[in-house]
XYZ file of N, CA and C in Angstrom:
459
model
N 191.961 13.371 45.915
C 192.099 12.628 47.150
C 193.056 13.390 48.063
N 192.528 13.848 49.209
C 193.530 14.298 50.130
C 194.689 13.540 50.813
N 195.672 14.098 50.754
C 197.300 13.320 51.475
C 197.222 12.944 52.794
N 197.077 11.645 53.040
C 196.917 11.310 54.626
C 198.371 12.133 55.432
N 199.513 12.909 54.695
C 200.598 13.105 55.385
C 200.127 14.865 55.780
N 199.996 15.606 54.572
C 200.260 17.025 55.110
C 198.885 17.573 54.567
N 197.601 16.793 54.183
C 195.998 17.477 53.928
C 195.877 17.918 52.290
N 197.260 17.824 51.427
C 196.634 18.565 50.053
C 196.301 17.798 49.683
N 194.713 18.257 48.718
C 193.726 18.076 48.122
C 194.436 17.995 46.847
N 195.486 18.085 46.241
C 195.850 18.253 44.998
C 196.691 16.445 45.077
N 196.526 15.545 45.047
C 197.359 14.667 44.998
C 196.800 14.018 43.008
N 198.337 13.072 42.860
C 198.458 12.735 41.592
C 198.363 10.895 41.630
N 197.228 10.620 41.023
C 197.305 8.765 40.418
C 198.720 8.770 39.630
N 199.909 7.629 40.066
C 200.439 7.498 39.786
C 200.608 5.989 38.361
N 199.085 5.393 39.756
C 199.988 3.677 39.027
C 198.413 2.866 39.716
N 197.257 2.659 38.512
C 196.223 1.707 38.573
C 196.004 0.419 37.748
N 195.408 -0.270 39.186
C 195.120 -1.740 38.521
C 193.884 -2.630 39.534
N 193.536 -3.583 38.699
C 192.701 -4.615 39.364
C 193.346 -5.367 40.506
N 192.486 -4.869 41.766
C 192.636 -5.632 42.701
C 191.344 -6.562 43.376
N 191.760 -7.289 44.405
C 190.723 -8.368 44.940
C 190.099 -8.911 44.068
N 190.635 -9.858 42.999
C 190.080 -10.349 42.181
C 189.199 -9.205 41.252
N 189.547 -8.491 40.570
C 188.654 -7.185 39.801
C 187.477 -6.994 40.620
N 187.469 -7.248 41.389
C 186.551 -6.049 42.881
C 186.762 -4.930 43.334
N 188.239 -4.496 42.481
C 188.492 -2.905 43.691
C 189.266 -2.778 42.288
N 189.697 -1.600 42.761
C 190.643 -0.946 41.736
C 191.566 0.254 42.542
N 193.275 -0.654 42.880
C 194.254 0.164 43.758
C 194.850 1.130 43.108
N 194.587 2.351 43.464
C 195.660 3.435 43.181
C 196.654 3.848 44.119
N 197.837 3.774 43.118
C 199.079 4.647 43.734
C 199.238 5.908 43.502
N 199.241 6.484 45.019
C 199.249 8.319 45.107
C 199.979 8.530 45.280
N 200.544 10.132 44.328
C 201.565 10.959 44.778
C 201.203 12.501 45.205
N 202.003 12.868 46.545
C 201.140 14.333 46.990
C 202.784 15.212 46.236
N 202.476 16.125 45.568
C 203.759 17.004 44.960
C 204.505 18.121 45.847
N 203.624 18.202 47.375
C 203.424 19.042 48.262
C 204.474 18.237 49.306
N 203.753 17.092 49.894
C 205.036 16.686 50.501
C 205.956 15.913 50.369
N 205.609 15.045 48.974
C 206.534 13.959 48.222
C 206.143 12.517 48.977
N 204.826 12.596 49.668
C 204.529 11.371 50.126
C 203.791 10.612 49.456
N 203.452 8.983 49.379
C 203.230 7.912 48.596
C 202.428 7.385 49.314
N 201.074 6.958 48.835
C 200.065 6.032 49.760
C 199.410 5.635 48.597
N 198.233 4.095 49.191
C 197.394 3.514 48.099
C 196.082 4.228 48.658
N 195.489 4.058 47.591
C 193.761 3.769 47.724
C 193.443 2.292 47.098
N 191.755 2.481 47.513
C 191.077 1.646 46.994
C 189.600 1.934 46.605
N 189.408 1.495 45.476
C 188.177 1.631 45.166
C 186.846 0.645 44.846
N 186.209 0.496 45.570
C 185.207 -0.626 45.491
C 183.802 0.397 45.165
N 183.018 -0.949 44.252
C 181.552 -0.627 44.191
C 180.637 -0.924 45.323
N 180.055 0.161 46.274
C 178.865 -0.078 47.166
C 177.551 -0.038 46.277
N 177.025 -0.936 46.637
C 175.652 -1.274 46.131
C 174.475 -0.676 46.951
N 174.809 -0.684 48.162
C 173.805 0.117 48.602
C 174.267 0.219 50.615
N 173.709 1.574 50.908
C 174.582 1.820 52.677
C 173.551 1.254 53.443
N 174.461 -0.312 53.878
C 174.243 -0.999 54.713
C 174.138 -0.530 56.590
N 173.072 -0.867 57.326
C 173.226 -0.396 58.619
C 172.872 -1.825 59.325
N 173.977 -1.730 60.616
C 173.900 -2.964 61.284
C 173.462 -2.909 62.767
N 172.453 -3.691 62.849
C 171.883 -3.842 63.940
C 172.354 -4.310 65.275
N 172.372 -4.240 66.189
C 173.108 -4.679 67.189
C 172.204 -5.587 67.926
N 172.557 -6.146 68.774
C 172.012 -7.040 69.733
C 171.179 -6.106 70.758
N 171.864 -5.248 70.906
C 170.945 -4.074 71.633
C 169.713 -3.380 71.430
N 170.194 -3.496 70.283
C 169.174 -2.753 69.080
C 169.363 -1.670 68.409
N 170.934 -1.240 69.163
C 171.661 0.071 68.568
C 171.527 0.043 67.061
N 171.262 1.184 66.007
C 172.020 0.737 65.136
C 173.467 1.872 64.165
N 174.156 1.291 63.916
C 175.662 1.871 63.048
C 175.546 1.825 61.666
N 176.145 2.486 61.318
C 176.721 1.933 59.864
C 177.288 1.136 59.542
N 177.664 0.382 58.522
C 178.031 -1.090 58.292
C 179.783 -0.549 57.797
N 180.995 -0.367 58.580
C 182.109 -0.139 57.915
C 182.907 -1.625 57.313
N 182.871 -1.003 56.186
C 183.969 -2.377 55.677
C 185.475 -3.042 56.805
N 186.061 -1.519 56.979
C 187.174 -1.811 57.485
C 186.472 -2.163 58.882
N 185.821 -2.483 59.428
C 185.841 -2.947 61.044
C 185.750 -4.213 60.896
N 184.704 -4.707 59.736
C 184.891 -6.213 59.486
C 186.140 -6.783 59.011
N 187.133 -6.208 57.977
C 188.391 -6.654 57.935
C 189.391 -6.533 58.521
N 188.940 -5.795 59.884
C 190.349 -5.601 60.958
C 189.779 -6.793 61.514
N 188.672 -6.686 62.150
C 188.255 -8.440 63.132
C 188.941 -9.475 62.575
N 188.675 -9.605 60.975
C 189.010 -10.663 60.076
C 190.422 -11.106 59.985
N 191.122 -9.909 59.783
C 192.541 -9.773 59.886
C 193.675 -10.587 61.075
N 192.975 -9.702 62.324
C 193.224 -10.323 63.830
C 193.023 -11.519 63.815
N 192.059 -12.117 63.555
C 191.715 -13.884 63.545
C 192.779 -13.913 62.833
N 193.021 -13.575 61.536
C 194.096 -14.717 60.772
C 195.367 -14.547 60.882
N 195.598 -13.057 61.755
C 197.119 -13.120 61.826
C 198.104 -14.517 62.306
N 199.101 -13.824 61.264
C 200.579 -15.191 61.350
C 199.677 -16.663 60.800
N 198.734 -16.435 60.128
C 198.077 -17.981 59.358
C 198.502 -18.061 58.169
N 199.087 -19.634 57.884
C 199.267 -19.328 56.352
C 198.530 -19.323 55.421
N 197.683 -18.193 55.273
C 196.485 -18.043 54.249
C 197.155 -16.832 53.670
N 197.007 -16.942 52.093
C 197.531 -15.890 51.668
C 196.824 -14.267 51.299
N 197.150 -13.177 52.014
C 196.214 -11.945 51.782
C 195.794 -11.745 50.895
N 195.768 -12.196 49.281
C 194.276 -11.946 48.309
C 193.538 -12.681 48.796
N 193.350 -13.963 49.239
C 192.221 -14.517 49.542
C 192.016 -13.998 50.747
N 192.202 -13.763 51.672
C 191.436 -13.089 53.169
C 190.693 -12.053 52.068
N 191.271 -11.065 51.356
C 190.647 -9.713 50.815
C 189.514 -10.126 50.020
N 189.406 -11.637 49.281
C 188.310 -12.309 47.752
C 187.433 -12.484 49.354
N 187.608 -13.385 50.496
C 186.819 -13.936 51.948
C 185.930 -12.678 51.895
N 186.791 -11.274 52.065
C 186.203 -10.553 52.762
C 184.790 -9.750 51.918
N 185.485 -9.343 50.656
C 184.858 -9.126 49.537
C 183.614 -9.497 49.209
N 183.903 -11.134 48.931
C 182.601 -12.212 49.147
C 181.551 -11.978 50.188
N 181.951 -11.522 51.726
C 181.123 -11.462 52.638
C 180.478 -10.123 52.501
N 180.972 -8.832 52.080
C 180.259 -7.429 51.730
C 179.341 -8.074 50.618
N 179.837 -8.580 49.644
C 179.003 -8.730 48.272
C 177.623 -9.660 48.852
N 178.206 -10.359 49.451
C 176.306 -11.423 50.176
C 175.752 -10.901 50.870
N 176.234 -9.864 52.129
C 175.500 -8.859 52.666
C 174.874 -7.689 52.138
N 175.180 -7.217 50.952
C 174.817 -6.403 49.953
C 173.353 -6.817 49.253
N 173.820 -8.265 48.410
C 172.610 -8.817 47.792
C 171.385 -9.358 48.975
N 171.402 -9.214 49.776
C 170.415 -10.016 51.281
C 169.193 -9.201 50.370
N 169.130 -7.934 50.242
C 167.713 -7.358 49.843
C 167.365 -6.538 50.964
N 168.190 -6.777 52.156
C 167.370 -5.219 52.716
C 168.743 -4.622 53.597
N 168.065 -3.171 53.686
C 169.656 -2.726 54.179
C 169.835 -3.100 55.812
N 168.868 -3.656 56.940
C 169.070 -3.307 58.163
C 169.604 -4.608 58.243
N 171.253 -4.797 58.749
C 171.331 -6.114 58.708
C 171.933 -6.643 60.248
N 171.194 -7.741 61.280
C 171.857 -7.502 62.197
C 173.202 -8.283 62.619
N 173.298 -7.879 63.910
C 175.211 -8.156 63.699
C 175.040 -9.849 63.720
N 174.237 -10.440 64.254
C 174.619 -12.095 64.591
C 174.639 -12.604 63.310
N 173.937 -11.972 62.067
C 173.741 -12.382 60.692
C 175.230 -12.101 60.343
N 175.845 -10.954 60.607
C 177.239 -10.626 60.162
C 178.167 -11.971 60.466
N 178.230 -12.042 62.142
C 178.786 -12.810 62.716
C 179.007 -14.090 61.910
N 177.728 -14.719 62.030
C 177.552 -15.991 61.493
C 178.401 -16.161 59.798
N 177.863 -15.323 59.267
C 178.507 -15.506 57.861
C 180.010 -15.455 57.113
N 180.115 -14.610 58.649
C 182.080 -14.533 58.327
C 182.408 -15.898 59.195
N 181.798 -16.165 60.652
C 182.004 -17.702 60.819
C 182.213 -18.771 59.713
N 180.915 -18.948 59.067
C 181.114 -19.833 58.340
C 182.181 -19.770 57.303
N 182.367 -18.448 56.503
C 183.574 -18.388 55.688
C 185.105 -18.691 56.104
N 185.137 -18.640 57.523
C 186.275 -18.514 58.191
C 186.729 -19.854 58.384
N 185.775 -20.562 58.432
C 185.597 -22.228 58.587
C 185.982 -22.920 57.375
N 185.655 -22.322 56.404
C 185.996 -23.012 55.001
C 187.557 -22.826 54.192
N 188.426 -21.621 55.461
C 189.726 -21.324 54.796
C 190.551 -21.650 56.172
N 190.390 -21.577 57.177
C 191.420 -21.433 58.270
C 190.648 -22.101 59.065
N 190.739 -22.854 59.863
C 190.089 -23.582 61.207
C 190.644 -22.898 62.284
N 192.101 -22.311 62.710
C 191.936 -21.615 63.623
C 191.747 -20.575 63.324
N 191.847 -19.564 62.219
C 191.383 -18.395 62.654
C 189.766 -18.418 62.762
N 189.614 -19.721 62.383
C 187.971 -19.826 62.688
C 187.496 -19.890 63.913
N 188.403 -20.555 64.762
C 187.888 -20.559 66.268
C 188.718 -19.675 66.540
N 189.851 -18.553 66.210
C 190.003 -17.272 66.830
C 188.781 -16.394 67.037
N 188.292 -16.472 65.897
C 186.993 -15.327 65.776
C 185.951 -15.717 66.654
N 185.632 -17.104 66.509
C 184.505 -17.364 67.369
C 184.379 -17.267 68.894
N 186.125 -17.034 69.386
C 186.465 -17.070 70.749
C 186.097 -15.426 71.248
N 185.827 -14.791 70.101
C 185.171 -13.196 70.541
C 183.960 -13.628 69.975
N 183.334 -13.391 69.364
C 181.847 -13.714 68.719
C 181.272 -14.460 69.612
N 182.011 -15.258 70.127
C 180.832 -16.071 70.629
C 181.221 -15.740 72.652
N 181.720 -15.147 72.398
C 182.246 -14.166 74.144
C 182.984 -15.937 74.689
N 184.425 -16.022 74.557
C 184.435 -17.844 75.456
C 185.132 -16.591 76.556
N 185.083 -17.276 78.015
C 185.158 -16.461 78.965
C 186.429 -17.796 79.764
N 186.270 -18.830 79.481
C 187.601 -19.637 80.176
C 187.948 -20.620 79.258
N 188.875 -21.439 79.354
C 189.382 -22.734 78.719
C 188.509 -23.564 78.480
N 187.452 -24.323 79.134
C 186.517 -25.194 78.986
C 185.500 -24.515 77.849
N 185.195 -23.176 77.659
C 184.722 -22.561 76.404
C 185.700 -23.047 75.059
N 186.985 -23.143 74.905
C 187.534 -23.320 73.662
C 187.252 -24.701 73.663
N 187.525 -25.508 74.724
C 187.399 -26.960 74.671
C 186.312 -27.198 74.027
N 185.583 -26.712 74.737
C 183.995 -27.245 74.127
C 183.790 -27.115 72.842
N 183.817 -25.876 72.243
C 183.953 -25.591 70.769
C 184.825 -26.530 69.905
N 185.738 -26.585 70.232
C 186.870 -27.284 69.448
C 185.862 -28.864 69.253
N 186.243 -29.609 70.467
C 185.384 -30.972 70.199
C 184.199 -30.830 69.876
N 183.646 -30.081 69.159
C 182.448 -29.898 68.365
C 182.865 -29.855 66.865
N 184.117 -29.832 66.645
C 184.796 -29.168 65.372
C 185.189 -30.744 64.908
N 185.886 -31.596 65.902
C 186.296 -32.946 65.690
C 184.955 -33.937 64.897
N 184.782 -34.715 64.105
C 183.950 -35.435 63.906
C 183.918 -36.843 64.721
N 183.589 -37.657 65.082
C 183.389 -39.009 66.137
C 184.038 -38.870 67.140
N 183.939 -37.463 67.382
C 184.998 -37.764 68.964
C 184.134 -37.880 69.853
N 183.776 -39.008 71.070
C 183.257 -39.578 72.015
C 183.183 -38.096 72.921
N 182.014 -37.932 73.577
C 181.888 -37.056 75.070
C 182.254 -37.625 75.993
């Protein structure tokens, strides 16, 4: 593994274990070159996912773009970071098993919605306030009293 600090290719596993619920497996690196310390991670891909756009563009499916979005929604929430990481995990692993690789983004969207809904309510309507483009105040309003159960229009 190359040293994110000074490029050597020679770095040393210091210190492995089960992470995200035995979904990954974190290593601690040591580079002997510049004496710098970083993790990895190692997860099983099942197969390279490509995501469709609304456009019709299509990308590659990066893990980390879905867990920075994910992240941003939940910052300062008290949800604790293994579970955002088991949330996030869960959502690669169901997008994985779907059965085909072209997957498009509103399918993405939707599925981290709903997960987001089942752990955090606001970072649930954080996310949805990009996902779903709200452009003024009467956009969160609206959403929100959709979230309330018997609340009168």
């Amino acid at each position: 593994m190359r040293c994110p600090f000074c490029g050597n290719v020679d770095t040393q596993v210091k210190d492995s274990r089960p992470a995200e619920d035995h979904v990954a497996i974190r290593r601690r690196r040591f580079c002997p070159a510049c004496g710098g310390r970083f993790t990895t991670y190692e997860r099983v891909q099942l197969r390279d996912l490509v995501v469709v756009k609304t456009n019709g563009k299509r990308e590659d499916f990066e893990r980390t773009k879905l867990e920075r979005s994910i992240r941003i929604a939940m910052q300062k929430r008290p949800v604790d970071p293994e579970r955002i990481d088991q949330m996030i995990s869960g959502i690669v692993r169901r997008l994985e098993s779907m059965g085909d690789t072209d997957i498009p983004s509103k399918t993405i969207g939707e599925i981290v919605m709903e997960a987001l809904a089942r752990i955090d309510t606001v970072g649930y309507v954080r996310f949805a306030s990009v996902y779903k483009n709200f452009q003024e105040a009467d956009d969160f309003d609206k959403f929100v009293s959709e979230l309330r159960p018997g609340t009168p229009d």
